[in-house]
XYZ file of N, CA and C in Angstrom:
861
model
N -196.421 138.417 65.925
C -197.154 138.989 64.804
C -197.747 140.336 65.196
N -197.552 141.350 64.335
C -198.086 142.671 64.586
C -199.275 142.938 63.665
N -200.332 143.488 64.246
C -201.500 143.889 63.487
C -201.946 145.258 63.976
N -202.568 146.014 63.101
C -203.037 147.343 63.482
C -204.370 147.629 62.806
N -205.216 148.378 63.511
C -206.497 148.819 62.960
C -206.684 150.287 63.293
N -207.370 150.994 62.422
C -207.676 152.400 62.680
C -209.160 152.614 62.461
N -209.807 153.277 63.431
C -211.243 153.571 63.350
C -211.421 155.072 63.535
N -211.993 155.746 62.540
C -212.219 157.183 62.697
C -213.552 157.438 63.390
N -213.812 158.697 63.708
C -214.990 159.009 64.523
C -216.312 158.842 63.777
N -216.249 158.586 62.491
C -217.464 158.266 61.746
C -217.725 156.766 61.728
N -216.843 155.993 62.361
C -217.015 154.557 62.419
C -216.376 153.813 61.272
N -215.722 154.514 60.340
C -215.023 153.858 59.239
C -213.727 153.246 59.775
N -213.390 152.047 59.288
C -212.218 151.365 59.825
C -211.423 150.678 58.723
N -210.160 150.393 59.048
C -209.271 149.678 58.146
C -208.349 148.814 58.981
N -207.986 147.650 58.456
C -207.176 146.694 59.199
C -205.916 146.363 58.406
N -204.764 146.359 59.104
C -203.487 146.032 58.486
C -202.897 144.796 59.162
N -202.458 143.820 58.370
C -201.740 142.672 58.926
C -200.792 142.127 57.864
N -200.515 140.828 57.870
C -199.534 140.267 56.942
C -200.154 139.855 55.613
N -201.481 139.916 55.516
C -202.168 139.455 54.318
C -202.677 140.635 53.496
N -202.752 140.506 52.180
C -203.330 141.561 51.341
C -204.796 141.770 51.697
N -205.396 142.921 51.377
C -204.782 143.944 50.520
C -203.945 144.991 51.260
N -204.089 145.091 52.580
C -203.372 146.124 53.333
C -202.360 145.442 54.255
N -201.108 145.453 53.841
C -200.044 144.726 54.528
C -199.259 145.693 55.417
N -199.144 145.358 56.690
C -198.383 146.191 57.629
C -196.905 145.805 57.545
N -196.090 146.719 57.014
C -194.653 146.469 56.910
C -193.933 146.826 58.201
N -194.293 147.959 58.799
C -193.658 148.379 60.051
C -194.518 149.440 60.717
N -194.296 149.621 62.009
C -194.962 150.675 62.770
C -193.944 151.276 63.732
N -193.767 152.583 63.679
C -192.787 153.290 64.490
C -193.494 154.203 65.486
N -192.870 154.361 66.659
C -193.390 155.285 67.660
C -194.257 154.643 68.718
N -194.327 153.318 68.734
C -195.159 152.661 69.731
C -194.511 152.653 71.112
N -193.198 152.818 71.155
C -192.503 152.780 72.437
C -191.942 154.118 72.861
N -191.190 154.737 71.976
C -190.491 155.965 72.365
C -191.388 157.192 72.270
N -191.272 158.045 73.260
C -191.925 159.354 73.249
C -191.018 160.307 74.013
N -190.817 161.506 73.490
C -189.884 162.450 74.110
C -190.464 163.026 75.397
N -189.560 163.484 76.267
C -189.936 163.980 77.595
C -189.368 165.375 77.799
N -190.175 166.268 78.345
C -189.707 167.584 78.756
C -189.437 167.567 80.255
N -188.211 167.900 80.646
C -187.849 167.948 82.057
C -187.899 169.386 82.554
N -188.575 169.580 83.670
C -188.622 170.895 84.321
C -187.542 170.890 85.408
N -186.475 171.665 85.197
C -185.327 171.643 86.097
C -185.084 173.006 86.729
N -184.299 173.006 87.785
C -183.873 174.255 88.407
C -182.469 174.044 88.986
N -181.786 175.130 89.212
C -180.426 175.067 89.751
C -180.303 175.987 90.952
N -179.303 175.759 91.757
C -179.016 176.596 92.921
C -177.572 177.064 92.858
N -177.273 178.210 93.453
C -175.901 178.740 93.406
C -174.894 177.774 94.035
N -173.726 177.718 93.419
C -172.593 176.939 93.940
C -172.836 175.427 93.943
N -173.800 174.960 93.118
C -174.034 173.529 92.990
C -173.924 173.126 91.523
N -173.281 171.991 91.299
C -173.129 171.498 89.935
C -174.445 170.938 89.402
N -174.596 171.066 88.108
C -175.759 170.467 87.456
C -177.076 171.135 87.822
N -178.146 170.377 87.695
C -179.486 170.887 87.980
C -180.295 169.840 88.731
N -181.399 170.291 89.310
C -182.325 169.397 89.988
C -183.583 169.261 89.136
N -184.158 168.065 89.134
C -185.371 167.815 88.360
C -186.591 168.062 89.232
N -187.440 168.978 88.779
C -188.672 169.291 89.514
C -189.790 168.341 89.102
N -189.996 168.180 87.817
C -190.980 167.240 87.308
C -190.704 166.992 85.829
N -191.467 166.107 85.237
C -191.300 165.790 83.821
C -192.665 165.692 83.157
N -192.697 165.919 81.856
C -193.947 165.889 81.097
C -193.698 165.214 79.760
N -194.560 164.271 79.420
C -194.447 163.596 78.137
C -194.969 164.495 77.027
N -194.288 164.476 75.892
C -194.763 165.191 74.717
C -195.771 164.329 73.965
N -196.333 164.876 72.915
C -197.246 164.106 72.088
C -196.482 162.976 71.399
N -197.197 161.926 71.084
C -196.577 160.761 70.447
C -196.802 160.800 68.933
N -195.751 160.482 68.194
C -195.832 160.370 66.740
C -195.766 158.888 66.363
N -196.721 158.425 65.592
C -196.750 157.034 65.145
C -196.784 157.022 63.618
N -195.920 156.220 63.029
C -195.847 156.122 61.570
C -196.106 154.674 61.153
N -197.109 154.493 60.301
C -197.413 153.180 59.730
C -196.851 153.112 58.315
N -196.075 152.084 58.047
C -195.592 151.842 56.685
C -196.314 150.601 56.173
N -197.095 150.779 55.121
C -197.937 149.696 54.631
C -197.740 149.493 53.128
N -198.088 148.312 52.685
C -198.102 148.003 51.258
C -199.518 147.641 50.846
N -200.007 148.288 49.793
C -201.331 147.990 49.268
C -201.161 147.029 48.090
N -201.792 145.893 48.189
C -201.704 144.876 47.147
C -203.097 144.627 46.582
N -203.293 144.983 45.320
C -204.603 144.846 44.686
C -204.569 143.764 43.603
N -205.761 143.414 43.097
C -205.843 142.420 42.032
C -205.557 143.013 40.660
N -205.841 144.326 40.554
C -205.595 145.008 39.284
C -205.402 146.491 39.539
N -205.073 147.216 38.496
C -204.771 148.636 38.624
C -205.974 149.441 39.083
N -207.154 149.108 38.600
C -208.365 149.843 38.989
C -208.625 149.674 40.489
N -208.518 148.444 40.967
C -208.742 148.205 42.387
C -207.687 148.903 43.239
N -206.469 148.981 42.734
C -205.403 149.655 43.472
C -205.779 151.101 43.772
N -206.311 151.789 42.776
C -206.665 153.191 42.993
C -207.939 153.329 43.826
N -208.791 152.329 43.796
C -209.933 152.329 44.711
C -209.456 152.206 46.153
N -208.451 151.362 46.396
C -207.879 151.216 47.733
C -207.198 152.498 48.191
N -206.501 153.144 47.269
C -205.848 154.417 47.615
C -206.879 155.448 48.066
N -207.958 155.540 47.328
C -209.005 156.495 47.686
C -209.662 156.116 49.004
N -209.834 154.818 49.233
C -210.424 154.342 50.481
C -209.548 154.726 51.675
N -208.240 154.525 51.576
C -207.321 154.890 52.658
C -207.366 156.386 52.932
N -207.410 157.192 51.871
C -207.468 158.649 52.059
C -208.744 159.067 52.779
N -209.841 158.354 52.523
C -211.098 158.701 53.190
C -211.085 158.291 54.659
N -210.429 157.173 54.977
C -210.350 156.718 56.368
C -209.466 157.654 57.187
N -208.288 157.952 56.646
C -207.332 158.812 57.356
C -207.578 160.264 56.965
N -208.716 160.754 57.394
C -209.180 162.101 57.097
C -208.703 163.040 58.203
N -207.904 164.071 57.872
C -207.397 164.977 58.917
C -208.477 165.790 59.609
N -209.682 165.777 59.065
C -210.802 166.476 59.699
C -211.480 165.625 60.767
N -211.072 164.350 60.873
C -211.713 163.427 61.801
C -210.701 162.867 62.794
N -211.109 162.745 64.054
C -210.285 162.070 65.051
C -210.471 160.566 64.894
N -209.585 159.816 65.543
C -209.707 158.374 65.428
C -208.988 157.642 66.540
N -209.025 156.318 66.462
C -208.374 155.450 67.441
C -207.542 154.406 66.704
N -206.286 154.279 67.115
C -205.407 153.257 66.570
C -205.352 152.093 67.548
N -205.607 150.882 67.051
C -205.473 149.670 67.854
C -204.282 148.881 67.337
N -203.423 148.450 68.264
C -202.178 147.781 67.891
C -202.086 146.456 68.629
N -201.980 145.373 67.871
C -201.936 144.032 68.454
C -200.533 143.455 68.377
N -200.034 142.977 69.524
C -198.744 142.306 69.611
C -198.964 140.975 70.335
N -197.932 140.137 70.451
C -198.088 138.890 71.219
C -198.472 139.122 72.677
N -198.318 140.369 73.169
C -198.653 140.693 74.554
C -200.062 141.267 74.697
N -200.835 141.233 73.618
C -202.195 141.746 73.693
C -202.401 142.965 72.816
N -203.602 143.510 72.862
C -203.972 144.658 72.035
C -204.166 145.891 72.899
N -203.587 147.001 72.462
C -203.739 148.293 73.130
C -204.286 149.300 72.130
N -204.814 150.410 72.657
C -205.360 151.451 71.789
C -204.821 152.813 72.194
N -204.867 153.755 71.256
C -204.428 155.118 71.521
C -205.240 156.057 70.637
N -205.622 157.200 71.165
C -206.357 158.192 70.379
C -205.377 158.932 69.473
N -205.812 159.225 68.258
C -204.900 159.812 67.286
C -205.635 160.761 66.347
N -204.851 161.648 65.730
C -205.319 162.495 64.638
C -204.324 162.342 63.493
N -204.713 162.773 62.323
C -203.858 162.644 61.153
C -202.904 163.829 61.097
N -201.610 163.546 61.166
C -200.613 164.616 61.125
C -200.423 165.136 59.708
N -200.508 164.257 58.739
C -200.524 164.645 57.329
C -201.224 163.540 56.549
N -201.804 163.919 55.429
C -202.557 162.927 54.660
C -201.630 161.822 54.164
N -202.176 160.612 53.911
C -201.340 159.478 53.510
C -200.462 159.780 52.304
N -199.226 159.295 52.388
C -198.253 159.500 51.315
C -198.089 158.187 50.549
N -198.377 158.238 49.238
C -198.278 157.054 48.397
C -197.030 157.140 47.516
N -196.317 156.025 47.394
C -195.175 155.965 46.495
C -195.672 155.763 45.061
N -194.733 155.798 44.120
C -195.096 155.472 42.747
C -195.548 154.017 42.687
N -196.686 153.773 42.078
C -197.204 152.411 42.043
C -196.473 151.573 41.004
N -196.368 150.293 41.314
C -195.752 149.337 40.399
C -196.759 148.227 40.131
N -197.388 148.315 38.974
C -198.419 147.333 38.641
C -199.610 147.472 39.553
N -199.824 146.469 40.403
C -200.969 146.476 41.315
C -200.537 146.676 42.763
N -199.355 147.267 42.987
C -198.810 147.435 44.340
C -198.331 148.871 44.542
N -198.558 149.397 45.759
C -198.069 150.717 46.117
C -197.763 150.745 47.610
N -196.716 151.477 47.987
C -196.353 151.639 49.393
C -196.993 152.921 49.916
N -197.499 152.864 51.144
C -198.188 154.017 51.742
C -197.622 154.295 53.125
N -197.318 155.567 53.398
C -196.883 156.014 54.723
C -198.013 156.804 55.365
N -198.355 156.436 56.616
C -199.429 157.105 57.355
C -198.852 157.679 58.630
N -198.929 158.996 58.786
C -198.376 159.688 59.943
C -199.496 160.106 60.885
N -199.426 159.589 62.110
C -200.429 159.893 63.127
C -199.804 160.689 64.260
N -200.606 161.571 64.866
C -200.183 162.336 66.033
C -201.131 162.020 67.178
N -200.567 161.646 68.328
C -201.369 161.264 69.493
C -201.172 162.305 70.591
N -202.108 163.260 70.750
C -201.970 164.288 71.783
C -201.818 163.705 73.187
N -202.585 162.644 73.484
C -202.409 161.882 74.722
C -201.438 160.755 74.398
N -200.203 160.774 74.943
C -199.184 159.816 74.520
C -199.345 158.412 75.082
N -200.322 158.194 75.962
C -200.454 156.896 76.623
C -201.276 155.915 75.786
N -200.859 154.645 75.869
C -201.641 153.541 75.336
C -202.584 153.040 76.429
N -203.733 152.494 76.009
C -204.744 152.008 76.950
C -205.192 150.604 76.561
N -205.736 149.870 77.541
C -206.393 148.607 77.237
C -207.618 148.885 76.373
N -208.043 147.886 75.608
C -209.210 148.075 74.742
C -210.472 148.364 75.546
N -210.586 147.744 76.725
C -211.806 147.897 77.516
C -211.470 148.390 78.918
N -212.293 149.314 79.416
C -212.101 149.855 80.745
C -212.394 148.800 81.812
N -211.806 149.013 82.995
C -212.073 148.148 84.144
C -213.240 148.729 84.939
N -213.986 147.837 85.609
C -215.171 148.282 86.352
C -215.215 147.632 87.731
N -215.774 148.379 88.671
C -216.087 147.814 89.983
C -217.293 148.564 90.524
N -218.184 147.849 91.213
C -219.392 148.469 91.756
C -219.477 148.252 93.257
N -219.649 149.360 94.001
C -219.955 149.305 95.431
C -221.472 149.356 95.588
N -222.000 148.497 96.436
C -223.428 148.525 96.747
C -223.614 149.151 98.121
N -224.348 150.257 98.156
C -224.510 151.015 99.389
C -225.398 150.271 100.383
N -225.008 150.223 101.672
C -225.874 149.611 102.691
C -227.246 150.277 102.706
N -228.298 149.497 102.940
C -229.644 150.056 102.877
C -230.319 150.123 104.243
N -229.681 149.565 105.290
C -230.279 149.610 106.619
C -229.895 150.914 107.298
N -230.843 151.754 107.684
C -230.505 153.037 108.284
C -229.873 152.857 109.659
N -229.063 153.845 110.038
C -228.449 153.822 111.372
C -229.533 154.035 112.433
N -229.334 153.407 113.596
C -230.293 153.600 114.672
C -229.565 153.409 115.998
N -230.238 153.737 117.085
C -229.649 153.588 118.411
C -230.708 153.054 119.358
N -230.252 152.433 120.440
C -231.194 151.935 121.442
C -230.552 152.094 122.819
N -231.388 152.227 123.867
C -230.836 152.453 125.212
C -230.226 151.182 125.790
N -229.128 151.352 126.502
C -228.527 150.235 127.224
C -229.315 149.992 128.511
N -229.281 148.791 128.983
C -229.996 148.430 130.204
C -229.146 148.810 131.421
N -228.979 150.135 131.575
C -228.190 150.650 132.697
C -228.944 151.797 133.337
N -228.464 152.229 134.486
C -229.111 153.326 135.198
C -228.672 154.691 134.668
N -227.682 154.692 133.787
C -227.144 155.967 133.304
C -227.876 156.504 132.087
N -228.890 155.760 131.601
C -229.641 156.169 130.415
C -228.759 156.374 129.181
N -227.675 155.583 129.090
C -226.778 155.678 127.943
C -227.416 154.991 126.730
N -227.005 155.469 125.553
C -227.493 154.899 124.302
C -226.328 154.311 123.516
N -226.575 153.216 122.832
C -225.564 152.578 121.997
C -226.018 152.699 120.533
N -225.198 153.327 119.694
C -225.592 153.608 118.316
C -224.986 152.609 117.341
N -225.782 152.233 116.383
C -225.311 151.405 115.275
C -225.312 152.246 114.010
N -224.165 152.315 113.338
C -224.059 153.104 112.116
C -223.807 152.222 110.917
N -223.119 152.766 109.931
C -222.881 152.055 108.690
C -221.496 151.438 108.679
N -221.426 150.188 108.257
C -220.136 149.560 108.081
C -219.552 149.992 106.738
N -218.297 150.390 106.747
C -217.663 150.770 105.492
C -217.298 149.518 104.704
N -217.208 149.685 103.400
C -216.839 148.598 102.508
C -215.484 148.896 101.905
N -214.589 147.936 101.918
C -213.270 148.139 101.321
C -213.045 147.089 100.238
N -212.233 147.456 99.249
C -211.869 146.530 98.188
C -210.480 146.866 97.692
N -209.826 145.890 97.098
C -208.501 146.099 96.519
C -208.643 146.206 95.005
N -208.079 147.263 94.459
C -208.096 147.489 93.024
C -206.649 147.603 92.563
N -206.300 146.878 91.511
C -204.929 146.867 91.026
C -204.814 147.678 89.736
N -203.910 148.638 89.733
C -203.581 149.420 88.545
C -202.342 148.798 87.916
N -202.532 148.057 86.828
C -201.427 147.378 86.156
C -200.699 148.263 85.155
N -201.086 149.529 85.075
C -200.437 150.440 84.150
C -199.088 150.911 84.652
N -198.465 151.798 83.877
C -197.127 152.298 84.196
C -197.141 153.582 85.011
N -198.298 154.255 85.098
C -198.418 155.518 85.827
C -199.764 155.534 86.558
N -199.962 156.574 87.381
C -201.265 156.734 88.027
C -202.358 156.888 86.974
N -203.580 156.500 87.343
C -204.681 156.614 86.386
C -205.912 157.199 87.081
N -206.676 158.028 86.376
C -207.854 158.663 86.978
C -209.038 157.723 87.070
N -210.078 158.183 87.761
C -211.302 157.406 87.952
C -212.493 158.142 87.357
N -213.460 157.379 86.898
C -214.773 157.906 86.527
C -215.786 157.265 87.463
N -216.528 158.077 88.226
C -217.471 157.580 89.222
C -218.888 157.929 88.804
N -219.808 156.998 89.035
C -221.228 157.239 88.783
C -222.028 156.741 89.977
N -222.766 157.640 90.611
C -223.559 157.310 91.795
C -225.029 157.290 91.409
N -225.719 156.178 91.710
C -227.125 156.029 91.366
C -227.909 155.557 92.590
N -229.172 155.946 92.647
C -230.035 155.513 93.748
C -230.083 156.542 94.854
N -231.078 156.425 95.728
C -231.196 157.354 96.846
C -230.072 157.143 97.843
N -229.144 158.085 97.911
C -227.958 157.913 98.749
C -227.466 159.283 99.213
N -226.830 159.311 100.385
C -226.292 160.565 100.910
C -225.019 160.280 101.702
N -224.305 161.361 101.991
C -223.061 161.296 102.770
C -222.078 160.275 102.188
N -221.765 160.449 100.913
C -220.855 159.550 100.210
C -219.416 159.867 100.598
N -218.658 158.837 100.888
C -217.240 159.014 101.215
C -216.456 157.879 100.573
N -215.583 158.232 99.628
C -214.716 157.257 98.966
C -213.271 157.678 99.204
N -212.492 156.772 99.800
C -211.090 157.080 100.120
C -210.170 156.022 99.532
N -209.069 156.493 98.966
C -207.992 155.591 98.565
C -207.032 155.507 99.747
N -207.114 154.420 100.511
C -206.286 154.285 101.707
C -204.809 154.184 101.355
N -204.501 153.834 100.123
C -203.116 153.715 99.689
C -202.466 155.085 99.538
N -203.215 156.063 99.024
C -202.659 157.402 98.791
C -203.128 158.428 99.817
N -204.222 158.137 100.533
C -204.769 159.084 101.501
C -205.733 160.082 100.891
N -205.950 160.056 99.584
C -206.885 160.975 98.938
C -208.316 160.468 99.109
N -209.263 161.404 99.109
C -210.666 160.991 99.250
C -211.598 161.982 98.569
N -212.819 161.504 98.334
C -213.916 162.327 97.825
C -215.061 162.219 98.814
N -215.571 163.385 99.237
C -216.683 163.410 100.189
C -217.832 164.243 99.594
N -219.017 163.649 99.562
C -220.223 164.332 99.099
C -221.208 164.357 100.265
N -221.383 165.527 100.882
C -222.260 165.639 102.048
C -223.658 166.108 101.652
N -224.140 165.600 100.573
C -225.469 165.933 100.082
C -226.220 164.646 99.749
N -227.512 164.778 99.566
C -228.328 163.630 99.191
C -228.510 163.593 97.673
N -228.341 162.406 97.100
C -228.624 162.188 95.688
C -229.968 161.473 95.607
N -230.946 162.095 94.985
C -232.268 161.500 94.891
C -232.224 160.204 94.087
N -233.175 159.332 94.338
C -233.192 158.019 93.692
C -233.339 158.117 92.181
N -233.864 159.250 91.687
C -234.055 159.414 90.242
C -232.895 160.162 89.583
N -231.914 160.597 90.384
C -230.792 161.368 89.854
C -229.525 160.519 89.777
N -228.557 161.000 89.007
C -227.259 160.345 88.883
C -226.164 161.389 89.048
N -225.189 161.093 89.898
C -224.039 161.972 90.091
C -222.843 161.354 89.380
N -222.162 162.142 88.549
C -220.971 161.645 87.860
C -219.773 162.504 88.242
N -218.631 161.843 88.454
C -217.389 162.535 88.811
C -216.287 161.973 87.928
N -215.574 162.861 87.250
C -214.434 162.473 86.420
C -213.190 163.138 87.001
N -212.154 162.354 87.331
C -210.965 162.914 87.978
C -209.805 163.108 87.007
N -210.029 162.907 85.702
C -208.944 162.999 84.715
C -208.541 164.447 84.472
N -207.247 164.688 84.328
C -206.751 166.018 83.992
C -207.346 166.469 82.658
N -207.781 167.706 82.616
C -208.387 168.234 81.405
C -209.839 167.853 81.228
N -210.334 166.935 82.052
C -211.729 166.489 81.944
C -212.422 166.492 83.307
N -211.817 167.095 84.321
C -212.368 167.074 85.675
C -213.813 167.577 85.664
N -214.668 166.825 86.351
C -216.095 167.123 86.293
C -216.812 166.565 87.516
N -217.772 167.333 88.027
C -218.744 166.849 89.002
C -220.098 167.342 88.492
N -220.952 166.433 88.050
C -222.215 166.820 87.432
C -223.362 165.982 87.982
N -224.529 166.604 88.014
C -225.744 165.925 88.444
C -226.668 165.805 87.239
N -227.109 164.576 86.956
C -227.989 164.322 85.822
C -229.381 163.977 86.352
N -230.353 164.781 85.975
C -231.719 164.580 86.435
C -232.391 163.467 85.622
N -233.573 163.073 86.092
C -234.305 161.980 85.453
C -234.610 162.289 83.996
N -234.821 163.584 83.669
C -235.146 163.963 82.293
C -233.909 164.130 81.423
N -232.726 163.825 81.977
C -231.490 163.908 81.209
C -230.759 165.227 81.306
N -231.350 166.218 81.958
C -230.695 167.519 82.088
C -229.495 167.413 83.027
N -228.397 168.041 82.618
C -227.132 167.930 83.337
C -226.725 169.296 83.884
N -226.300 169.318 85.154
C -225.907 170.580 85.766
C -224.606 170.411 86.541
N -223.880 171.504 86.696
C -222.620 171.504 87.445
C -222.915 171.275 88.923
N -222.244 170.270 89.517
C -222.493 169.934 90.920
C -221.210 169.968 91.739
N -220.240 170.776 91.313
C -218.967 170.839 92.029
C -219.184 171.285 93.470
N -220.247 172.042 93.726
C -220.527 172.511 95.076
C -220.935 171.410 96.029
N -221.274 170.231 95.515
C -221.653 169.110 96.368
C -220.434 168.424 96.982
N -219.256 168.673 96.406
C -218.041 168.050 96.909
C -217.433 168.913 98.009
N -217.005 168.288 99.101
C -216.406 169.032 100.204
C -215.103 169.682 99.764
N -214.735 170.783 100.418
C -213.540 171.536 100.034
C -212.252 170.760 100.266
N -212.273 169.803 101.187
C -211.058 169.032 101.460
C -210.953 167.774 100.599
N -211.864 167.614 99.643
C -211.824 166.457 98.753
C -210.752 166.622 97.682
N -210.367 165.511 97.072
C -209.413 165.509 95.967
C -210.011 164.754 94.788
N -209.571 165.098 93.584
C -209.921 164.314 92.407
C -208.967 163.129 92.377
N -209.297 162.121 93.156
C -208.344 161.047 93.446
C -208.035 160.177 92.233
N -206.832 159.597 92.280
C -206.316 158.708 91.249
C -206.044 157.335 91.854
N -205.865 156.354 90.980
C -205.329 155.060 91.405
C -203.821 155.090 91.244
N -203.095 154.724 92.301
C -201.645 154.672 92.233
C -201.217 153.427 91.465
N -199.949 153.363 91.101
C -199.426 152.182 90.418
C -199.486 150.992 91.379
N -199.952 149.856 90.889
C -200.026 148.660 91.717
C -201.334 148.555 92.479
N -201.263 147.988 93.683
C -202.467 147.725 94.475
C -202.948 148.968 95.209
N -204.257 149.211 95.138
C -204.906 150.303 95.852
C -206.035 149.730 96.707
N -206.133 150.209 97.933
C -207.219 149.794 98.823
C -208.218 150.944 98.904
N -209.441 150.707 98.422
C -210.487 151.725 98.410
C -211.508 151.442 99.502
N -211.888 152.498 100.208
C -212.877 152.395 101.287
C -214.076 153.261 100.918
N -215.269 152.679 101.032
C -216.495 153.377 100.653
C -217.502 153.335 101.790
N -218.057 154.504 102.113
C -219.091 154.617 103.134
C -220.184 155.545 102.618
N -221.434 155.204 102.867
C -222.554 156.056 102.470
C -223.806 155.606 103.196
N -224.851 156.406 103.106
C -226.154 156.065 103.656
C -227.162 156.010 102.517
N -228.109 155.082 102.617
C -229.063 154.926 101.528
C -230.475 154.727 102.060
N -231.444 155.286 101.321
C -232.843 155.008 101.618
C -233.474 154.267 100.437
N -232.592 153.677 99.625
C -233.055 152.945 98.450
C -232.372 151.587 98.409
N -233.050 150.605 97.900
C -232.461 149.272 97.816
C -231.565 149.067 96.621
N -231.362 150.112 95.822
C -230.575 149.943 94.599
C -229.445 150.957 94.493
N -229.060 151.573 95.608
C -228.014 152.591 95.576
C -226.663 151.953 95.265
N -225.953 152.524 94.282
C -224.674 151.959 93.865
C -223.674 153.062 93.541
N -222.399 152.717 93.672
C -221.301 153.570 93.218
C -220.505 152.760 92.209
N -220.525 153.192 90.953
C -219.809 152.501 89.891
C -218.458 153.186 89.664
N -217.393 152.409 89.648
C -216.058 152.916 89.359
C -215.627 152.415 87.985
N -214.962 153.291 87.247
C -214.451 152.912 85.934
C -213.070 153.531 85.749
N -212.121 152.754 85.218
C -210.776 153.270 84.975
C -210.122 152.463 83.871
N -208.994 152.964 83.390
C -208.240 152.241 82.377
C -206.753 152.379 82.684
N -206.015 151.326 82.424
C -204.574 151.352 82.657
C -203.889 152.183 81.573
N -202.840 152.912 81.971
C -202.104 153.770 81.051
C -200.685 153.220 80.882
N -200.280 153.046 79.613
C -198.981 152.426 79.322
C -198.084 153.420 78.590
N -196.823 153.459 78.985
C -195.852 154.361 78.362
C -195.433 153.867 76.983
N -195.499 152.582 76.772
C -195.127 152.029 75.478
C -195.571 150.585 75.363
N -195.696 150.105 74.128
C -196.096 148.713 73.893
C -195.182 148.113 72.828
């Protein structure tokens, strides 16, 4: 059974399924999306070599039937659909299949097209354009690292050489699984009095290093998504400032690879509530 819902940025929503008044007849574009290949050729060689590929925007078409109790209600439904699918507003399409529900961000490519009505029934075509062609789970995944709170210290060994033995911080590792079809970015939020943050994806070798102290009243946020890359510091009063300078030059805006990822986290804390929150969502090529 297929069901679909659309929610615009004003919070207005509409639901399509097998029951009146808004019956989902078909939905196109949930799987296929065109690809641009970046190729190059060399002298005296047949064909071309593929350098990389890029997905184009996704087009989704909903074919629906509006079934009303009478002619007046039919035109009320038509007006309601036109108000929901407003080209001036962005929105989210949710699509339910036997394999679960996924969502995709969308805009209106053209206003809804209504056929000639017959009594209390009319067919409606809704054309959506999805600049980001990936489908996502309805809810993001989360994981929280709790920073060690015991400070490093050293003590002398009972030897004649006056040697010292130092105790530092034990790193924390965890396995995170990316069940999507491609790599996916991370959103990080650091809270509590903490310094010398180091997060590494041992699977890919990428890491983020912050060699500064984050005060217990401040929050550091890092977004590694393309087009949204950000390192910002949020003060207690809510003021937000660019903090890209806090990240070491050899750091990367790391991603989760497809499948299992092993993440290693190390930091120092002078607060009992220091945490590193991770947030991500799986990206699907089609549903």
